[in-house]
Amino acid sequence: MENKPAVQPSGRFKLKYRGVDCLNCGHPLELSDKYCPNCSQANSTKKLTLFDFFEEFLANYFSYDSKLWKTLTALLLKPGKITREYINGKRLSYTNPFRFLLSLSIIYFLIISFNSEFESYNKFGSENKKPIFDLNEEFDKIEFENEEERQLALTQMDSLKINRFFKNQISDKDSTILKDPKSYFKEINTENLTRRFLGKIDFFNSIIKHDTIYYFEQGVTKFEIPENRENEMAFNLANSFVDIEKRPGTFVNSLISKLPFTTFFFLPFFSFFIWMVYIRKKYTYTDHLIFSFHNQSLLFILLIVSNLINSVFNISSEGVFILIFAIYLYKAMRNFYQQGRVKTVIKYFFLNTIFFILGIIAITILIAASVFTY
Ligand SMILES: [Zn+2]
């Protein structure tokens, strides 16, 4: 075998640039040290040229990159293996699970925010609803003998004010409220808390829809409403409901875009159940949490890929990717917890049921919080 010639250090790694102390951490260095053994900065006293600066940036990028690729391939091709290696101490080879999940949820958030596919649901909103029956349109269809007769019919119709009724589709409840808002409000104010609060939401709902009230203080002066927390809260809720009713798609979008970040509150709860199910295994709570972080990361990767496929080919591929994830999750549980098929299947279904129940609770909380802050 031929001896390869020793590679001469080049650029800023040349021997003449080597220092006796690390410029970053002050650790004493040998002439032979290419990198500081303490902090791994390059041992070079050479001033950075623009080229060096660029090279260092790329080197950093690629070293992260190789870590990233290692994480990605291990995660994608060997379910459960990455978690086992990580908790057994092979940590520097892989990206930190929390940071990895955070990055993916940000990417996923950006993608669904840009896609905003639910905006189209706004067409079901009240803003775009046509009245069931347009009297003017019907009126134009009638053939009159002469112009005088037409005018007469028109004034008769106007005096009945039915046109306004059809146009605004004012309900019975709304018209009771609108007839005398001040005394209506005083009346509901005497009810018990729940009925009073719901009544007030109804009241503000009608006022916002059919009057010109845009913020709480306007209502205070116009309808002599006492200025307190309860009334303001009822007003804000009614206002949110009107907005949601007008543009439901926009609301669903803002809801969905919050989902990626909800996982960070959700997974710590869920991991308690995994820990309970595998209580006899010698894993700590943190180990289970890392396992759920890894699987959630994979789910985000699949959803990101699915989203990209959807926008390129104009199809909806979520179902296929959820199915892939369901199979992956089983494999990951088998490989990570090393239990037999039957036990794994039982635990798999139990944990998925818990996941759905917790998911419904989380989404309910999210919707309630979103309505309050919308
Ligand atoms: Zn150093």
Tab-separated table of C-alpha atoms and ligand atoms in Angstrom:
chain	number	residue	atom	x	y	z
A	1	MET	CA	0.000	0.000	0.000
A	2	GLU	CA	1.331	3.367	-0.971
A	3	ASN	CA	1.893	6.004	1.644
A	4	LYS	CA	-0.196	9.010	0.973
A	5	PRO	CA	1.689	12.277	1.336
A	6	ALA	CA	0.715	14.172	4.501
A	7	VAL	CA	-1.761	16.909	3.670
A	8	GLN	CA	-0.094	20.278	4.172
A	9	PRO	CA	-2.234	22.631	6.234
A	10	SER	CA	-3.360	25.422	3.983
A	11	GLY	CA	-5.053	28.812	4.182
A	12	ARG	CA	-5.605	30.058	7.688
A	13	PHE	CA	-4.600	26.632	9.070
A	14	LYS	CA	-0.919	27.155	8.065
A	15	LEU	CA	1.511	26.553	10.936
A	16	LYS	CA	2.664	30.171	10.968
A	17	TYR	CA	-0.837	31.265	12.017
A	18	ARG	CA	-1.091	28.896	14.998
A	19	GLY	CA	-1.298	30.534	18.428
A	20	VAL	CA	-0.375	29.478	21.994
A	21	ASP	CA	-3.797	30.264	23.493
A	22	CYS	CA	-7.254	29.760	22.041
A	23	LEU	CA	-8.666	33.117	20.920
A	24	ASN	CA	-12.153	32.001	21.876
A	25	CYS	CA	-11.770	30.417	25.324
A	26	GLY	CA	-8.119	31.000	26.318
A	27	HIS	CA	-7.280	27.279	26.552
A	28	PRO	CA	-3.482	26.695	26.060
A	29	LEU	CA	-2.766	25.187	22.627
A	30	GLU	CA	-0.043	23.052	21.044
A	31	LEU	CA	1.448	23.859	17.658
A	32	SER	CA	-0.047	20.597	16.403
A	33	ASP	CA	-3.603	21.507	17.431
A	34	LYS	CA	-5.662	22.343	14.349
A	35	TYR	CA	-8.668	22.992	16.589
A	36	CYS	CA	-8.955	23.943	20.257
A	37	PRO	CA	-9.536	20.696	22.245
A	38	ASN	CA	-11.686	22.654	24.693
A	39	CYS	CA	-14.116	24.585	22.472
A	40	SER	CA	-13.210	23.291	18.976
A	41	GLN	CA	-12.603	26.727	17.427
A	42	ALA	CA	-10.011	26.697	14.606
A	43	ASN	CA	-6.475	27.394	15.906
A	44	SER	CA	-5.612	30.355	13.698
A	45	THR	CA	-4.509	33.887	14.454
A	46	LYS	CA	-4.913	34.944	10.826
A	47	LYS	CA	-7.217	37.884	10.264
A	48	LEU	CA	-10.416	36.786	8.508
A	49	THR	CA	-10.549	37.607	4.821
A	50	LEU	CA	-13.872	37.809	3.118
A	51	PHE	CA	-13.210	34.351	1.675
A	52	ASP	CA	-12.392	32.884	5.127
A	53	PHE	CA	-15.534	34.431	6.525
A	54	PHE	CA	-17.644	32.871	3.811
A	55	GLU	CA	-15.876	29.515	4.141
A	56	GLU	CA	-16.483	29.475	7.895
A	57	PHE	CA	-20.154	30.189	7.342
A	58	LEU	CA	-20.425	27.319	4.857
A	59	ALA	CA	-18.461	24.951	7.103
A	60	ASN	CA	-20.804	25.693	9.985
A	61	TYR	CA	-23.765	25.226	7.743
A	62	PHE	CA	-22.538	21.903	6.427
A	63	SER	CA	-21.621	20.524	9.813
A	64	TYR	CA	-25.152	21.297	10.976
A	65	ASP	CA	-26.337	19.979	7.702
A	66	SER	CA	-24.672	16.618	8.076
A	67	LYS	CA	-26.187	16.350	11.550
A	68	LEU	CA	-29.486	17.260	10.000
A	69	TRP	CA	-29.192	14.626	7.282
A	70	LYS	CA	-28.203	11.991	9.814
A	71	THR	CA	-31.244	12.873	11.906
A	72	LEU	CA	-33.540	12.889	8.913
A	73	THR	CA	-32.398	9.566	7.454
A	74	ALA	CA	-32.410	7.800	10.843
A	75	LEU	CA	-35.848	9.174	11.628
A	76	LEU	CA	-37.338	8.343	8.240
A	77	LEU	CA	-35.779	4.934	7.591
A	78	LYS	CA	-35.457	3.346	11.047
A	79	PRO	CA	-38.535	4.008	13.216
A	80	GLY	CA	-37.682	4.168	16.913
A	81	LYS	CA	-33.936	3.708	16.394
A	82	ILE	CA	-33.068	7.384	16.657
A	83	THR	CA	-34.778	7.714	20.042
A	84	ARG	CA	-33.037	4.629	21.412
A	85	GLU	CA	-29.627	5.866	20.271
A	86	TYR	CA	-30.286	9.358	21.540
A	87	ILE	CA	-31.332	8.364	25.055
A	88	ASN	CA	-28.450	5.852	25.217
A	89	GLY	CA	-26.047	8.757	24.815
A	90	LYS	CA	-25.430	9.107	21.071
A	91	ARG	CA	-26.463	12.730	21.164
A	92	LEU	CA	-23.915	14.798	19.258
A	93	SER	CA	-24.623	12.914	16.010
A	94	TYR	CA	-28.248	14.033	15.978
A	95	THR	CA	-30.038	17.338	16.164
A	96	ASN	CA	-31.561	18.115	19.555
A	97	PRO	CA	-35.111	16.636	19.449
A	98	PHE	CA	-36.749	19.720	20.921
A	99	ARG	CA	-35.017	22.127	18.536
A	100	PHE	CA	-35.759	19.762	15.650
A	101	LEU	CA	-39.474	19.666	16.494
A	102	LEU	CA	-39.551	23.437	16.987
A	103	SER	CA	-37.949	24.076	13.572
A	104	LEU	CA	-40.387	21.695	11.881
A	105	SER	CA	-43.424	23.244	13.553
A	106	ILE	CA	-42.258	26.695	12.373
A	107	ILE	CA	-41.833	25.426	8.799
A	108	TYR	CA	-45.228	23.725	8.951
A	109	PHE	CA	-46.792	26.876	10.390
A	110	LEU	CA	-45.326	28.979	7.549
A	111	ILE	CA	-46.561	26.542	4.903
A	112	ILE	CA	-50.135	26.407	6.179
A	113	SER	CA	-50.169	30.181	6.712
A	114	PHE	CA	-49.152	30.743	3.097
A	115	ASN	CA	-51.531	28.120	1.767
A	116	SER	CA	-54.546	29.508	3.672
A	117	GLU	CA	-56.768	27.040	1.824
A	118	PHE	CA	-59.631	27.624	4.249
A	119	GLU	CA	-60.086	31.225	3.091
A	120	SER	CA	-62.391	29.779	0.444
A	121	TYR	CA	-64.819	28.773	3.222
A	122	ASN	CA	-65.552	32.477	3.611
A	123	LYS	CA	-68.115	32.013	0.859
A	124	PHE	CA	-70.307	30.319	3.475
A	125	GLY	CA	-70.033	33.396	5.697
A	126	SER	CA	-72.938	35.756	6.329
A	127	GLU	CA	-71.123	38.535	4.459
A	128	ASN	CA	-71.608	36.685	1.180
A	129	LYS	CA	-75.040	35.245	1.811
A	130	LYS	CA	-77.707	36.478	-0.592
A	131	PRO	CA	-81.125	37.200	0.844
A	132	ILE	CA	-83.480	34.245	0.340
A	133	PHE	CA	-85.981	36.425	-1.397
A	134	ASP	CA	-85.161	39.715	-3.147
A	135	LEU	CA	-88.360	41.729	-3.440
A	136	ASN	CA	-86.925	44.259	-5.894
A	137	GLU	CA	-85.921	41.479	-8.237
A	138	GLU	CA	-89.417	39.971	-8.027
A	139	PHE	CA	-90.991	43.373	-8.508
A	140	ASP	CA	-89.092	43.950	-11.760
A	141	LYS	CA	-90.638	40.791	-13.186
A	142	ILE	CA	-94.199	42.138	-12.879
A	143	GLU	CA	-95.608	43.722	-16.010
A	144	PHE	CA	-97.670	46.855	-15.379
A	145	GLU	CA	-100.203	48.544	-17.663
A	146	ASN	CA	-98.479	51.906	-17.371
A	147	GLU	CA	-95.840	53.818	-15.402
A	148	GLU	CA	-98.419	55.353	-12.988
A	149	GLU	CA	-99.621	51.965	-11.886
A	150	ARG	CA	-96.049	50.850	-11.325
A	151	GLN	CA	-95.296	53.913	-9.186
A	152	LEU	CA	-98.402	53.314	-7.120
A	153	ALA	CA	-97.435	49.718	-6.420
A	154	LEU	CA	-93.949	50.870	-5.527
A	155	THR	CA	-95.114	53.392	-2.908
A	156	GLN	CA	-97.486	50.836	-1.447
A	157	MET	CA	-94.655	48.376	-1.085
A	158	ASP	CA	-92.419	50.983	0.521
A	159	SER	CA	-95.034	51.902	3.096
A	160	LEU	CA	-95.192	48.262	4.222
A	161	LYS	CA	-91.422	48.291	4.802
A	162	ILE	CA	-91.401	44.633	3.865
A	163	ASN	CA	-88.490	45.197	1.555
A	164	ARG	CA	-86.259	46.153	4.449
A	165	PHE	CA	-87.516	43.130	6.330
A	166	PHE	CA	-86.545	40.725	3.578
A	167	LYS	CA	-83.239	42.427	2.888
A	168	ASN	CA	-81.963	42.320	6.454
A	169	GLN	CA	-83.802	39.152	7.370
A	170	ILE	CA	-84.359	40.511	10.853
A	171	SER	CA	-85.454	37.728	13.188
A	172	ASP	CA	-88.174	38.102	15.816
A	173	LYS	CA	-85.656	38.216	18.606
A	174	ASP	CA	-83.604	40.854	16.805
A	175	SER	CA	-86.597	43.069	16.209
A	176	THR	CA	-87.622	42.862	19.907
A	177	ILE	CA	-84.127	43.921	20.893
A	178	LEU	CA	-83.929	46.670	18.293
A	179	LYS	CA	-87.341	48.105	19.149
A	180	ASP	CA	-86.190	49.393	22.531
A	181	PRO	CA	-82.565	48.396	23.236
A	182	LYS	CA	-82.228	50.424	26.436
A	183	SER	CA	-85.087	48.795	28.339
A	184	TYR	CA	-84.313	45.355	26.843
A	185	PHE	CA	-80.825	45.565	28.298
A	186	LYS	CA	-82.125	46.712	31.701
A	187	GLU	CA	-84.485	43.742	31.696
A	188	ILE	CA	-81.846	41.072	31.002
A	189	ASN	CA	-79.606	42.669	33.611
A	190	THR	CA	-81.918	41.366	36.352
A	191	GLU	CA	-81.545	37.658	35.378
A	192	ASN	CA	-79.126	35.211	37.050
A	193	LEU	CA	-75.489	35.195	35.868
A	194	THR	CA	-75.624	32.540	33.115
A	195	ARG	CA	-78.892	33.715	31.551
A	196	ARG	CA	-77.827	37.328	31.954
A	197	PHE	CA	-74.479	36.759	30.242
A	198	LEU	CA	-75.947	34.754	27.346
A	199	GLY	CA	-78.714	37.353	27.002
A	200	LYS	CA	-76.140	40.100	26.785
A	201	ILE	CA	-74.217	38.238	24.065
A	202	ASP	CA	-77.495	37.954	22.116
A	203	PHE	CA	-78.189	41.622	22.716
A	204	PHE	CA	-74.785	42.804	21.476
A	205	ASN	CA	-74.985	40.378	18.561
A	206	SER	CA	-78.171	42.049	17.272
A	207	ILE	CA	-76.855	45.539	17.962
A	208	ILE	CA	-73.570	44.900	16.134
A	209	LYS	CA	-75.321	43.286	13.178
A	210	HIS	CA	-78.136	45.787	12.671
A	211	ASP	CA	-76.859	48.999	14.202
A	212	THR	CA	-73.626	50.887	13.725
A	213	ILE	CA	-71.630	49.863	16.771
A	214	TYR	CA	-67.970	49.052	16.279
A	215	TYR	CA	-66.538	49.157	19.787
A	216	PHE	CA	-67.772	48.816	23.354
A	217	GLU	CA	-67.604	52.507	24.368
A	218	GLN	CA	-70.028	53.390	21.565
A	219	GLY	CA	-72.620	51.053	23.051
A	220	VAL	CA	-72.008	52.516	26.510
A	221	THR	CA	-72.994	56.011	25.428
A	222	LYS	CA	-75.665	55.097	22.896
A	223	PHE	CA	-77.625	52.558	24.950
A	224	GLU	CA	-76.665	53.672	28.478
A	225	ILE	CA	-74.941	50.384	29.217
A	226	PRO	CA	-73.013	50.276	32.513
A	227	GLU	CA	-69.265	50.120	31.818
A	228	ASN	CA	-68.033	46.985	33.591
A	229	ARG	CA	-65.949	43.853	32.899
A	230	GLU	CA	-68.971	41.597	32.371
A	231	ASN	CA	-70.602	43.846	29.780
A	232	GLU	CA	-67.339	44.401	27.968
A	233	MET	CA	-66.643	40.670	27.887
A	234	ALA	CA	-70.106	39.939	26.500
A	235	PHE	CA	-69.569	42.636	23.864
A	236	ASN	CA	-66.172	41.259	22.815
A	237	LEU	CA	-67.541	37.723	22.549
A	238	ALA	CA	-70.517	38.880	20.473
A	239	ASN	CA	-68.136	40.826	18.268
A	240	SER	CA	-65.988	37.702	17.728
A	241	PHE	CA	-69.085	35.655	16.883
A	242	VAL	CA	-70.173	38.220	14.287
A	243	ASP	CA	-66.677	38.226	12.756
A	244	ILE	CA	-66.547	34.427	12.693
A	245	GLU	CA	-70.009	34.284	11.148
A	246	LYS	CA	-68.958	36.768	8.477
A	247	ARG	CA	-65.677	35.065	7.561
A	248	PRO	CA	-65.612	31.506	8.943
A	249	GLY	CA	-62.711	30.526	6.671
A	250	THR	CA	-60.402	33.159	8.105
A	251	PHE	CA	-61.202	31.948	11.604
A	252	VAL	CA	-60.512	28.298	10.733
A	253	ASN	CA	-57.200	29.401	9.220
A	254	SER	CA	-56.105	31.265	12.307
A	255	LEU	CA	-57.128	28.227	14.345
A	256	ILE	CA	-55.175	25.770	12.205
A	257	SER	CA	-52.084	27.961	12.186
A	258	LYS	CA	-52.014	27.778	15.998
A	259	LEU	CA	-52.069	23.967	15.990
A	260	PRO	CA	-48.318	23.341	15.393
A	261	PHE	CA	-47.464	25.255	18.564
A	262	THR	CA	-50.178	23.582	20.627
A	263	THR	CA	-48.159	20.344	20.393
A	264	PHE	CA	-45.623	21.772	22.847
A	265	PHE	CA	-48.290	21.930	25.546
A	266	PHE	CA	-49.948	18.745	24.392
A	267	LEU	CA	-47.032	16.295	24.190
A	268	PRO	CA	-45.832	16.704	27.807
A	269	PHE	CA	-49.334	15.654	28.933
A	270	PHE	CA	-49.512	12.794	26.487
A	271	SER	CA	-46.068	11.525	27.523
A	272	PHE	CA	-47.426	10.901	31.025
A	273	PHE	CA	-49.751	8.292	29.535
A	274	ILE	CA	-46.940	6.650	27.559
A	275	TRP	CA	-44.940	6.557	30.783
A	276	MET	CA	-47.877	4.896	32.588
A	277	VAL	CA	-48.364	2.301	29.861
A	278	TYR	CA	-44.672	1.381	29.869
A	279	ILE	CA	-44.201	1.815	33.626
A	280	ARG	CA	-42.304	-1.471	33.934
A	281	LYS	CA	-39.754	-0.496	31.298
A	282	LYS	CA	-36.699	1.262	32.673
A	283	TYR	CA	-37.361	4.472	30.799
A	284	THR	CA	-37.691	7.873	32.441
A	285	TYR	CA	-40.421	10.374	31.705
A	286	THR	CA	-37.907	12.385	29.637
A	287	ASP	CA	-37.188	9.314	27.492
A	288	HIS	CA	-40.896	8.985	26.657
A	289	LEU	CA	-41.097	12.706	25.958
A	290	ILE	CA	-38.171	12.457	23.506
A	291	PHE	CA	-39.899	9.485	21.865
A	292	SER	CA	-43.060	11.551	21.373
A	293	PHE	CA	-41.003	14.523	20.107
A	294	HIS	CA	-39.364	12.329	17.481
A	295	ASN	CA	-42.658	10.870	16.283
A	296	GLN	CA	-44.336	14.255	16.225
A	297	SER	CA	-41.396	15.545	14.162
A	298	LEU	CA	-41.949	12.756	11.678
A	299	LEU	CA	-45.658	13.588	11.504
A	300	PHE	CA	-44.770	17.207	10.707
A	301	ILE	CA	-42.331	16.088	7.995
A	302	LEU	CA	-45.052	13.915	6.433
A	303	LEU	CA	-47.607	16.739	6.621
A	304	ILE	CA	-45.133	19.194	5.066
A	305	VAL	CA	-44.426	16.763	2.217
A	306	SER	CA	-48.174	16.140	1.814
A	307	ASN	CA	-48.811	19.886	1.655
A	308	LEU	CA	-46.148	20.373	-1.011
A	309	ILE	CA	-47.524	17.480	-3.077
A	310	ASN	CA	-51.022	18.908	-2.720
A	311	SER	CA	-50.042	22.330	-3.989
A	312	VAL	CA	-47.977	20.953	-6.893
A	313	PHE	CA	-50.426	18.298	-8.128
A	314	ASN	CA	-53.615	19.899	-6.843
A	315	ILE	CA	-54.767	16.779	-4.969
A	316	SER	CA	-55.338	15.997	-1.288
A	317	SER	CA	-52.838	13.417	-0.104
A	318	GLU	CA	-53.207	13.860	3.677
A	319	GLY	CA	-55.016	10.521	4.078
A	320	VAL	CA	-52.156	8.539	2.548
A	321	PHE	CA	-49.588	10.271	4.738
A	322	ILE	CA	-51.639	9.778	7.903
A	323	LEU	CA	-51.813	6.069	7.037
A	324	ILE	CA	-48.032	5.983	6.563
A	325	PHE	CA	-47.698	7.637	9.961
A	326	ALA	CA	-50.023	5.092	11.604
A	327	ILE	CA	-47.845	2.226	10.341
A	328	TYR	CA	-44.651	4.090	11.246
A	329	LEU	CA	-45.866	4.689	14.793
A	330	TYR	CA	-46.484	0.986	15.352
A	331	LYS	CA	-43.006	0.157	14.036
A	332	ALA	CA	-41.456	2.865	16.213
A	333	MET	CA	-43.175	1.504	19.324
A	334	ARG	CA	-42.042	-2.025	18.535
A	335	ASN	CA	-38.427	-0.983	17.962
A	336	PHE	CA	-38.135	1.477	20.825
A	337	TYR	CA	-39.942	-0.425	23.567
A	338	GLN	CA	-38.972	-3.883	22.289
A	339	GLN	CA	-42.213	-5.654	23.197
A	340	GLY	CA	-44.138	-8.418	21.440
A	341	ARG	CA	-46.748	-7.771	18.737
A	342	VAL	CA	-49.847	-8.393	20.870
A	343	LYS	CA	-48.739	-6.181	23.750
A	344	THR	CA	-47.664	-3.464	21.333
A	345	VAL	CA	-50.969	-3.572	19.423
A	346	ILE	CA	-52.995	-3.238	22.657
A	347	LYS	CA	-50.853	-0.365	23.895
A	348	TYR	CA	-50.925	1.198	20.420
A	349	PHE	CA	-54.735	1.347	20.367
A	350	PHE	CA	-54.941	2.449	23.987
A	351	LEU	CA	-52.463	5.305	23.447
A	352	ASN	CA	-54.164	6.385	20.219
A	353	THR	CA	-57.508	6.575	22.013
A	354	ILE	CA	-55.923	8.700	24.751
A	355	PHE	CA	-54.298	10.809	22.040
A	356	PHE	CA	-57.672	11.517	20.410
A	357	ILE	CA	-59.406	12.304	23.711
A	358	LEU	CA	-56.584	14.659	24.736
A	359	GLY	CA	-56.637	16.097	21.225
A	360	ILE	CA	-60.344	16.925	21.439
A	361	ILE	CA	-59.843	18.564	24.840
A	362	ALA	CA	-56.876	20.566	23.506
A	363	ILE	CA	-58.794	21.703	20.422
A	364	THR	CA	-61.794	22.731	22.551
A	365	ILE	CA	-59.524	24.823	24.755
A	366	LEU	CA	-57.866	26.268	21.646
A	367	ILE	CA	-61.211	27.203	20.058
A	368	ALA	CA	-62.461	28.798	23.283
A	369	ALA	CA	-59.226	30.753	23.676
A	370	SER	CA	-59.330	31.779	20.004
A	371	VAL	CA	-62.900	33.061	20.235
A	372	PHE	CA	-61.988	35.105	23.311
A	373	THR	CA	-58.991	36.661	21.623
A	374	TYR	CA	-60.317	36.868	18.045
B	1	ZN	ZN	-11.037	27.238	22.824
